[in-house]
mmCIF file of C-alpha atoms in Angstrom:
data_model
loop_
_atom_site.group_PDB
_atom_site.id
_atom_site.type_symbol
_atom_site.label_atom_id
_atom_site.label_comp_id
_atom_site.label_asym_id
_atom_site.label_seq_id
_atom_site.Cartn_x
_atom_site.Cartn_y
_atom_site.Cartn_z
ATOM 1 C CA TRP O 274 -14.454 -76.133 123.057
ATOM 2 C CA ASN O 275 -17.257 -77.062 125.341
ATOM 3 C CA VAL O 276 -19.730 -77.083 122.489
ATOM 4 C CA MET O 277 -23.489 -77.116 122.580
ATOM 5 C CA ARG O 278 -25.844 -78.364 119.901
ATOM 6 C CA ARG O 279 -28.455 -76.003 118.566
ATOM 7 C CA GLY O 280 -31.942 -77.413 118.332
ATOM 8 C CA SER O 281 -31.569 -79.713 121.327
ATOM 9 C CA TRP O 282 -33.311 -79.164 124.648
ATOM 10 C CA VAL O 283 -30.037 -77.868 126.011
ATOM 11 C CA PRO O 284 -29.962 -74.047 126.026
ATOM 12 C CA VAL O 285 -27.385 -72.411 123.801
ATOM 13 C CA PHE O 286 -25.503 -69.359 124.989
ATOM 14 C CA LEU O 287 -25.269 -67.425 121.783
ATOM 15 C CA LEU O 288 -27.668 -64.510 121.774
ATOM 16 C CA SER O 289 -26.798 -63.389 118.253
ATOM 17 C CA ILE O 290 -28.404 -66.528 116.817
ATOM 18 C CA ALA O 291 -31.126 -66.802 119.432
ATOM 19 C CA GLY O 292 -33.776 -65.739 116.971
ATOM 20 C CA VAL O 293 -34.788 -63.121 114.458
ATOM 21 C CA SER O 294 -33.393 -59.726 115.334
ATOM 22 C CA ALA O 295 -35.911 -57.360 116.844
ATOM 23 C CA SER O 296 -36.695 -54.354 114.664
ATOM 24 C CA SER O 297 -36.237 -50.821 115.960
ATOM 25 C CA GLU O 298 -40.035 -50.430 116.094
ATOM 26 C CA GLU O 299 -40.322 -53.462 118.390
ATOM 27 C CA ARG O 300 -37.598 -52.405 120.820
ATOM 28 C CA ALA O 301 -38.107 -50.652 124.121
ATOM 29 C CA ILE O 302 -34.539 -50.349 125.372
ATOM 30 C CA GLU O 303 -33.792 -47.582 127.845
ATOM 31 C CA PRO O 304 -31.058 -45.091 126.854
ATOM 32 C CA LYS O 305 -29.082 -45.911 130.024
ATOM 33 C CA VAL O 306 -28.920 -49.568 128.942
ATOM 34 C CA GLU O 307 -27.649 -48.615 125.505
ATOM 35 C CA GLU O 308 -25.104 -46.226 127.018
ATOM 36 C CA GLU O 309 -23.599 -48.767 129.405
ATOM 37 C CA LEU O 310 -23.567 -51.548 126.812
ATOM 38 C CA ARG O 311 -21.902 -49.277 124.245
ATOM 39 C CA GLU O 312 -19.133 -48.359 126.670
ATOM 40 C CA MET O 313 -18.504 -52.003 127.542
ATOM 41 C CA THR O 314 -18.632 -53.348 124.006
ATOM 42 C CA ASP O 315 -16.457 -50.531 122.643
ATOM 43 C CA VAL O 316 -13.691 -51.609 125.022
ATOM 44 C CA LEU O 317 -13.839 -55.221 123.834
ATOM 45 C CA THR O 318 -14.288 -54.397 120.157
ATOM 46 C CA LYS O 319 -11.249 -52.111 120.106
ATOM 47 C CA CYS O 320 -8.964 -54.695 121.709
ATOM 48 C CA SER O 321 -6.709 -56.409 119.195
ATOM 49 C CA ALA O 322 -6.152 -59.171 121.732
ATOM 50 C CA PHE O 323 -7.596 -60.071 125.113
ATOM 51 C CA ALA O 324 -8.108 -62.954 127.511
ATOM 52 C CA PHE O 325 -10.570 -63.806 130.241
ATOM 53 C CA LYS O 326 -11.461 -66.530 132.685
ATOM 54 C CA ALA O 327 -15.015 -67.294 133.702
ATOM 55 C CA GLU O 328 -16.901 -69.661 135.937
ATOM 56 C CA VAL O 329 -19.962 -70.944 134.095
ATOM 57 C CA SER O 330 -22.935 -72.999 135.231
ATOM 58 C CA LEU O 331 -25.919 -74.464 133.448
ATOM 59 C CA ASP O 332 -29.120 -76.053 134.681
ATOM 60 C CA GLU O 333 -29.750 -79.553 133.377
ATOM 61 C CA PHE O 334 -32.395 -82.153 134.068
ATOM 62 C CA HIS O 335 -31.394 -85.396 135.746
ATOM 63 C CA GLU O 336 -32.938 -88.695 134.671
ATOM 64 C CA THR O 337 -35.089 -88.466 137.824
ATOM 65 C CA GLY O 338 -36.595 -85.224 136.519
ATOM 66 C CA LEU O 339 -34.800 -83.058 139.076
ATOM 67 C CA LYS O 340 -33.182 -79.858 137.855
ATOM 68 C CA VAL O 341 -29.484 -79.881 138.733
ATOM 69 C CA GLN O 342 -26.690 -77.407 138.128
ATOM 70 C CA LYS O 343 -23.384 -78.273 136.492
ATOM 71 C CA SER O 344 -20.418 -75.938 136.405
ATOM 72 C CA ALA O 345 -16.981 -75.469 134.909
ATOM 73 C CA GLN O 346 -14.204 -72.926 134.550
ATOM 74 C CA ARG O 347 -13.430 -71.581 131.100
ATOM 75 C CA SER O 348 -10.364 -69.744 129.797
ATOM 76 C CA MET O 349 -10.452 -67.804 126.533
ATOM 77 C CA ALA O 350 -7.659 -66.097 124.589
ATOM 78 C CA VAL O 351 -8.496 -64.051 121.479
ATOM 79 C CA ARG O 352 -6.268 -62.387 118.913
ATOM 80 C CA ARG O 353 -8.255 -60.552 116.279
ATOM 81 C CA ALA O 354 -9.153 -61.179 113.578
ATOM 82 C CA ASN O 355 -8.678 -64.927 113.397
ATOM 83 C CA HIS O 356 -7.140 -66.607 116.434
ATOM 84 C CA ILE O 357 -8.776 -68.254 119.450
ATOM 85 C CA ALA O 358 -7.524 -70.607 122.144
ATOM 86 C CA THR O 359 -9.962 -71.837 124.753
ATOM 87 C CA SER O 360 -10.257 -74.534 127.374
ATOM 88 C CA VAL O 361 -12.843 -75.749 129.850
ATOM 89 C CA ASP O 362 -12.399 -77.805 133.004
ATOM 90 C CA GLY O 363 -15.305 -79.003 135.088
ATOM 91 C CA ASP O 364 -18.390 -81.171 135.237
ATOM 92 C CA TRP O 365 -18.449 -81.716 131.461
ATOM 93 C CA GLY O 366 -14.861 -82.911 131.281
ATOM 94 C CA ASP O 367 -11.605 -81.311 130.145
ATOM 95 C CA ARG O 368 -11.584 -79.913 126.631
ATOM 96 C CA SER O 369 -9.609 -77.421 124.596
ATOM 97 C CA ALA O 370 -9.878 -75.838 121.170
ATOM 98 C CA TRP O 371 -7.703 -73.796 118.832
ATOM 99 C CA TYR O 372 -8.595 -71.617 115.862
ATOM 100 C CA ASP O 373 -5.745 -70.349 113.679
ATOM 101 C CA GLY O 374 -7.643 -68.658 110.871
ATOM 102 C CA LYS O 375 -7.747 -71.795 108.759
ATOM 103 C CA THR O 376 -8.801 -74.678 110.975
ATOM 104 C CA VAL O 377 -10.575 -75.368 114.247
ATOM 105 C CA SER O 378 -9.035 -78.155 116.325
ATOM 106 C CA VAL O 379 -10.954 -79.647 119.246
ATOM 107 C CA LEU O 380 -9.291 -81.896 121.834
ATOM 108 C CA ASP O 381 -11.174 -84.023 124.358
ATOM 109 C CA GLN O 382 -8.526 -84.726 126.981
ATOM 110 C CA ARG O 383 -10.672 -87.217 128.859
ATOM 111 C CA HIS O 384 -10.886 -89.549 125.855
ATOM 112 C CA ASN O 385 -7.644 -88.386 124.161
ATOM 113 C CA THR O 386 -9.528 -87.734 120.935
ATOM 114 C CA TYR O 387 -9.488 -84.747 118.597
ATOM 115 C CA SER O 388 -10.992 -83.339 115.416
ATOM 116 C CA VAL O 389 -9.661 -80.820 112.920
ATOM 117 C CA LEU O 390 -11.837 -79.091 110.338
ATOM 118 C CA GLU O 391 -11.265 -76.334 107.837
ATOM 119 C CA THR O 392 -13.092 -73.088 108.553
ATOM 120 C CA PRO O 393 -13.393 -69.552 107.101
ATOM 121 C CA GLU O 394 -10.724 -66.962 107.815
ATOM 122 C CA SER O 395 -12.251 -64.766 110.513
ATOM 123 C CA ILE O 396 -13.709 -65.330 113.951
ATOM 124 C CA ASP O 397 -17.226 -64.241 112.945
ATOM 125 C CA THR O 398 -17.379 -66.359 109.804
ATOM 126 C CA ALA O 399 -15.845 -69.345 111.583
ATOM 127 C CA LEU O 400 -18.447 -69.144 114.358
ATOM 128 C CA ASP O 401 -21.243 -68.882 111.793
ATOM 129 C CA PHE O 402 -19.818 -71.797 109.798
ATOM 130 C CA LEU O 403 -19.669 -74.073 112.840
ATOM 131 C CA ALA O 404 -23.233 -73.161 113.796
ATOM 132 C CA ASP O 405 -24.627 -73.608 110.280
ATOM 133 C CA GLU O 406 -22.720 -76.718 109.233
ATOM 134 C CA TYR O 407 -22.306 -78.608 112.514
ATOM 135 C CA ASP O 408 -24.897 -77.080 114.870
ATOM 136 C CA ILE O 409 -22.011 -76.193 117.178
ATOM 137 C CA VAL O 410 -21.707 -72.955 119.112
ATOM 138 C CA LEU O 411 -19.042 -71.688 121.475
ATOM 139 C CA PRO O 412 -20.350 -70.517 124.856
ATOM 140 C CA LEU O 413 -19.533 -66.840 125.524
ATOM 141 C CA ALA O 414 -19.028 -66.287 121.785
ATOM 142 C CA ASP O 415 -21.059 -63.067 121.963
ATOM 143 C CA PHE O 416 -18.129 -61.388 123.713
ATOM 144 C CA ILE O 417 -15.547 -62.203 121.026
ATOM 145 C CA ARG O 418 -17.388 -61.275 117.842
ATOM 146 C CA THR O 419 -16.437 -58.214 115.794
ATOM 147 C CA ASP O 420 -19.577 -56.304 116.803
ATOM 148 C CA VAL O 421 -20.102 -57.261 120.438
ATOM 149 C CA TYR O 422 -22.946 -54.775 120.900
ATOM 150 C CA GLU O 423 -24.954 -56.175 117.998
ATOM 151 C CA SER O 424 -24.352 -59.724 119.132
ATOM 152 C CA LEU O 425 -25.613 -59.005 122.657
ATOM 153 C CA THR O 426 -28.613 -56.853 121.724
ATOM 154 C CA SER O 427 -29.901 -57.879 118.286
ATOM 155 C CA ALA O 428 -32.571 -60.161 119.770
ATOM 156 C CA ALA O 429 -33.619 -57.752 122.541
ATOM 157 C CA GLU O 430 -37.137 -56.328 122.558
ATOM 158 C CA LEU O 431 -36.930 -54.870 126.060
ATOM 159 C CA GLY O 432 -34.045 -53.444 128.052
ATOM 160 C CA THR O 433 -34.100 -51.804 131.476
ATOM 161 C CA TYR O 434 -31.499 -50.373 133.835
ATOM 162 C CA VAL O 435 -31.908 -52.151 137.194
ATOM 163 C CA GLY O 436 -29.373 -50.140 139.186
ATOM 164 C CA LEU O 437 -25.925 -50.329 140.784
ATOM 165 C CA HIS O 438 -25.334 -53.733 142.350
ATOM 166 C CA ASP O 439 -22.371 -55.638 143.758
ATOM 167 C CA VAL O 440 -20.654 -58.588 142.051
ATOM 168 C CA ASP O 441 -17.844 -60.159 144.093
ATOM 169 C CA GLY O 442 -17.102 -56.833 145.786
ATOM 170 C CA ILE O 443 -17.219 -54.824 142.544
ATOM 171 C CA LEU O 444 -19.920 -52.188 142.021
ATOM 172 C CA CYS O 445 -21.617 -52.855 138.673
ATOM 173 C CA HIS O 446 -24.278 -51.457 136.381
ATOM 174 C CA HIS O 447 -27.021 -54.079 136.360
ATOM 175 C CA LEU O 448 -28.909 -54.378 133.057
ATOM 176 C CA ALA O 449 -31.820 -56.639 132.130
ATOM 177 C CA LEU O 450 -32.944 -57.453 128.579
ATOM 178 C CA ALA O 451 -35.579 -59.773 127.194
ATOM 179 C CA ASN O 452 -37.664 -61.032 124.309
ATOM 180 C CA ASP O 453 -40.521 -63.509 124.172
ATOM 181 C CA PHE O 454 -38.360 -66.551 124.892
ATOM 182 C CA LEU O 455 -35.198 -65.263 126.605
ATOM 183 C CA GLU O 456 -34.281 -63.035 129.517
ATOM 184 C CA TRP O 457 -30.661 -62.029 130.036
ATOM 185 C CA GLN O 458 -28.942 -59.855 132.625
ATOM 186 C CA ILE O 459 -25.496 -58.274 132.428
ATOM 187 C CA TRP O 460 -23.475 -56.719 135.240
ATOM 188 C CA ILE O 461 -20.858 -54.213 133.975
ATOM 189 C CA ASP O 462 -18.020 -52.879 136.117
ATOM 190 C CA ALA O 463 -18.907 -49.305 137.118
ATOM 191 C CA GLY O 464 -15.245 -48.375 137.620
ATOM 192 C CA GLU O 465 -12.619 -47.171 135.172
ATOM 193 C CA ARG O 466 -12.814 -50.296 132.978
ATOM 194 C CA PRO O 467 -16.421 -51.092 131.981
ATOM 195 C CA LEU O 468 -15.970 -54.833 131.592
ATOM 196 C CA PRO O 469 -18.610 -57.541 132.058
ATOM 197 C CA ARG O 470 -18.472 -59.180 135.468
ATOM 198 C CA LYS O 471 -21.502 -61.440 135.353
ATOM 199 C CA MET O 472 -24.206 -62.626 132.996
ATOM 200 C CA ILE O 473 -27.338 -64.711 133.461
ATOM 201 C CA ILE O 474 -29.616 -66.085 130.752
ATOM 202 C CA ASN O 475 -33.033 -67.522 131.537
ATOM 203 C CA TYR O 476 -34.537 -69.707 128.800
ATOM 204 C CA LYS O 477 -38.249 -69.046 129.224
ATOM 205 C CA ASP O 478 -39.441 -71.315 126.415
ATOM 206 C CA GLU O 479 -37.537 -74.395 127.635
ATOM 207 C CA PRO O 480 -39.202 -76.839 130.056
ATOM 208 C CA GLY O 481 -38.351 -75.835 133.602
ATOM 209 C CA GLU O 482 -36.811 -72.537 132.412
ATOM 210 C CA PRO O 483 -33.149 -73.576 132.784
ATOM 211 C CA GLN O 484 -30.583 -70.901 133.495
ATOM 212 C CA PHE O 485 -27.040 -70.222 132.300
ATOM 213 C CA THR O 486 -24.705 -68.146 134.496
ATOM 214 C CA ALA O 487 -21.237 -66.799 133.774
ATOM 215 C CA ARG O 488 -19.087 -65.016 136.368
ATOM 216 C CA PHE O 489 -16.046 -63.374 134.833
ATOM 217 C CA LEU O 490 -13.124 -63.981 137.173
ATOM 218 C CA SER O 491 -10.414 -61.994 135.369
ATOM 219 C CA TRP O 492 -9.682 -59.943 132.245
ATOM 220 C CA ASN O 493 -6.428 -59.148 130.443
ATOM 221 C CA LEU O 494 -6.765 -56.504 127.733
ATOM 222 C CA SER O 495 -3.074 -56.273 126.831
ATOM 223 C CA PRO O 496 -1.780 -59.852 126.683
ATOM 224 C CA ASP O 497 1.453 -60.920 125.015
ATOM 225 C CA PHE O 498 0.403 -64.133 123.316
ATOM 226 C CA PRO O 499 3.055 -66.410 121.785
ATOM 227 C CA ASP O 500 2.105 -67.746 118.358
ATOM 228 C CA GLU O 501 2.307 -71.281 119.737
ATOM 229 C CA LEU O 502 -0.725 -70.620 121.931
ATOM 230 C CA PHE O 503 -2.994 -70.853 118.895
ATOM 231 C CA GLN O 504 -1.331 -73.895 117.320
ATOM 232 C CA PHE O 505 -2.668 -77.390 117.940
ATOM 233 C CA VAL O 506 -0.305 -80.352 118.270
ATOM 234 C CA PRO O 507 -2.075 -83.698 118.826
ATOM 235 C CA PRO O 508 -0.985 -85.434 122.032
ATOM 236 C CA GLU O 509 0.815 -88.736 121.832
ATOM 237 C CA ASN O 510 -1.496 -91.635 120.972
ATOM 238 C CA ALA O 511 -4.466 -89.314 120.480
ATOM 239 C CA ARG O 512 -7.136 -90.624 118.115
ATOM 240 C CA GLU O 513 -8.625 -88.417 115.406
ATOM 241 C CA MET O 514 -12.412 -88.416 115.034
ATOM 242 C CA GLU O 515 -14.827 -87.100 112.438
ATOM 243 C CA ALA O 516 -16.148 -83.670 113.378
ATOM 244 C CA GLU O 517 -19.739 -84.912 113.629
ATOM 245 C CA SER O 518 -18.744 -87.674 116.042
ATOM 246 C CA MET O 519 -16.714 -85.305 118.177
ATOM 247 C CA ALA O 520 -19.548 -82.774 118.318
ATOM 248 C CA SER O 521 -21.966 -85.466 119.440
ATOM 249 C CA ARG O 522 -19.601 -86.756 122.102
ATOM 250 C CA ILE O 523 -18.804 -83.436 123.723
ATOM 251 C CA SER O 524 -22.225 -81.833 123.433
ATOM 252 C CA LEU O 525 -24.123 -81.147 126.611
ATOM 253 C CA ILE O 526 -27.189 -83.129 125.584
ATOM 254 C CA LYS O 527 -26.437 -86.077 127.867
ATOM 255 C CA GLU O 528 -24.514 -86.466 131.066
ATOM 256 C CA GLU O 529 -21.116 -87.908 130.260
ATOM 257 C CA LYS O 530 -19.771 -90.624 132.562
ATOM 258 C CA PRO O 531 -16.084 -90.735 133.587
#
């Protein structure tokens, strides 16, 4: 996957590990925000399998000091409780990853290199393991955890309902949440299927306040995934790397040259 390293200057899109969870006494989240988020997250949590495509962008700082935006398109397929297949194609290269309940395999197509490492047997524990042991997180991971609501709101101290706004021709509930160092907005389809259509995160405590944006292009809540989708087969002549080396190579800390 298009991994990011925690602890670097590069923002990490994983709200559930963004900091210490806000206590109920500290929160000021409007009931309308909770209502809309509950409806959305209930849909995703109850799905035994789903897939989505998203266009993501992230602000970075060029060697000249200018803030520039890089973007990519990501595809994600999830079969609960322990299967993921994901790929990314864009300014950070072409990469794919597979999780089969036992191992995570990461393939860097640009360099024809891969890594395979043993992981715990559920999506949540695998994500936590990768973050704790390798400082690796999967962008958009908040939407595939077992408790999507908790993952998206645990760090929130403030939440307000902004109104009904348009995203790519779709009327959406626009929500804004924040704590001392993050601000994040979510646009949820106001139609029959309350699915996320857009998300923005502003990293207030990072120099220049970089921003991450995800526009969800499509959702499939009843996919028919073949088992082979979640199985990794190394390409011909691919070279295996240690997990630490792979994580360093495909992190977003530095601009990668073709």
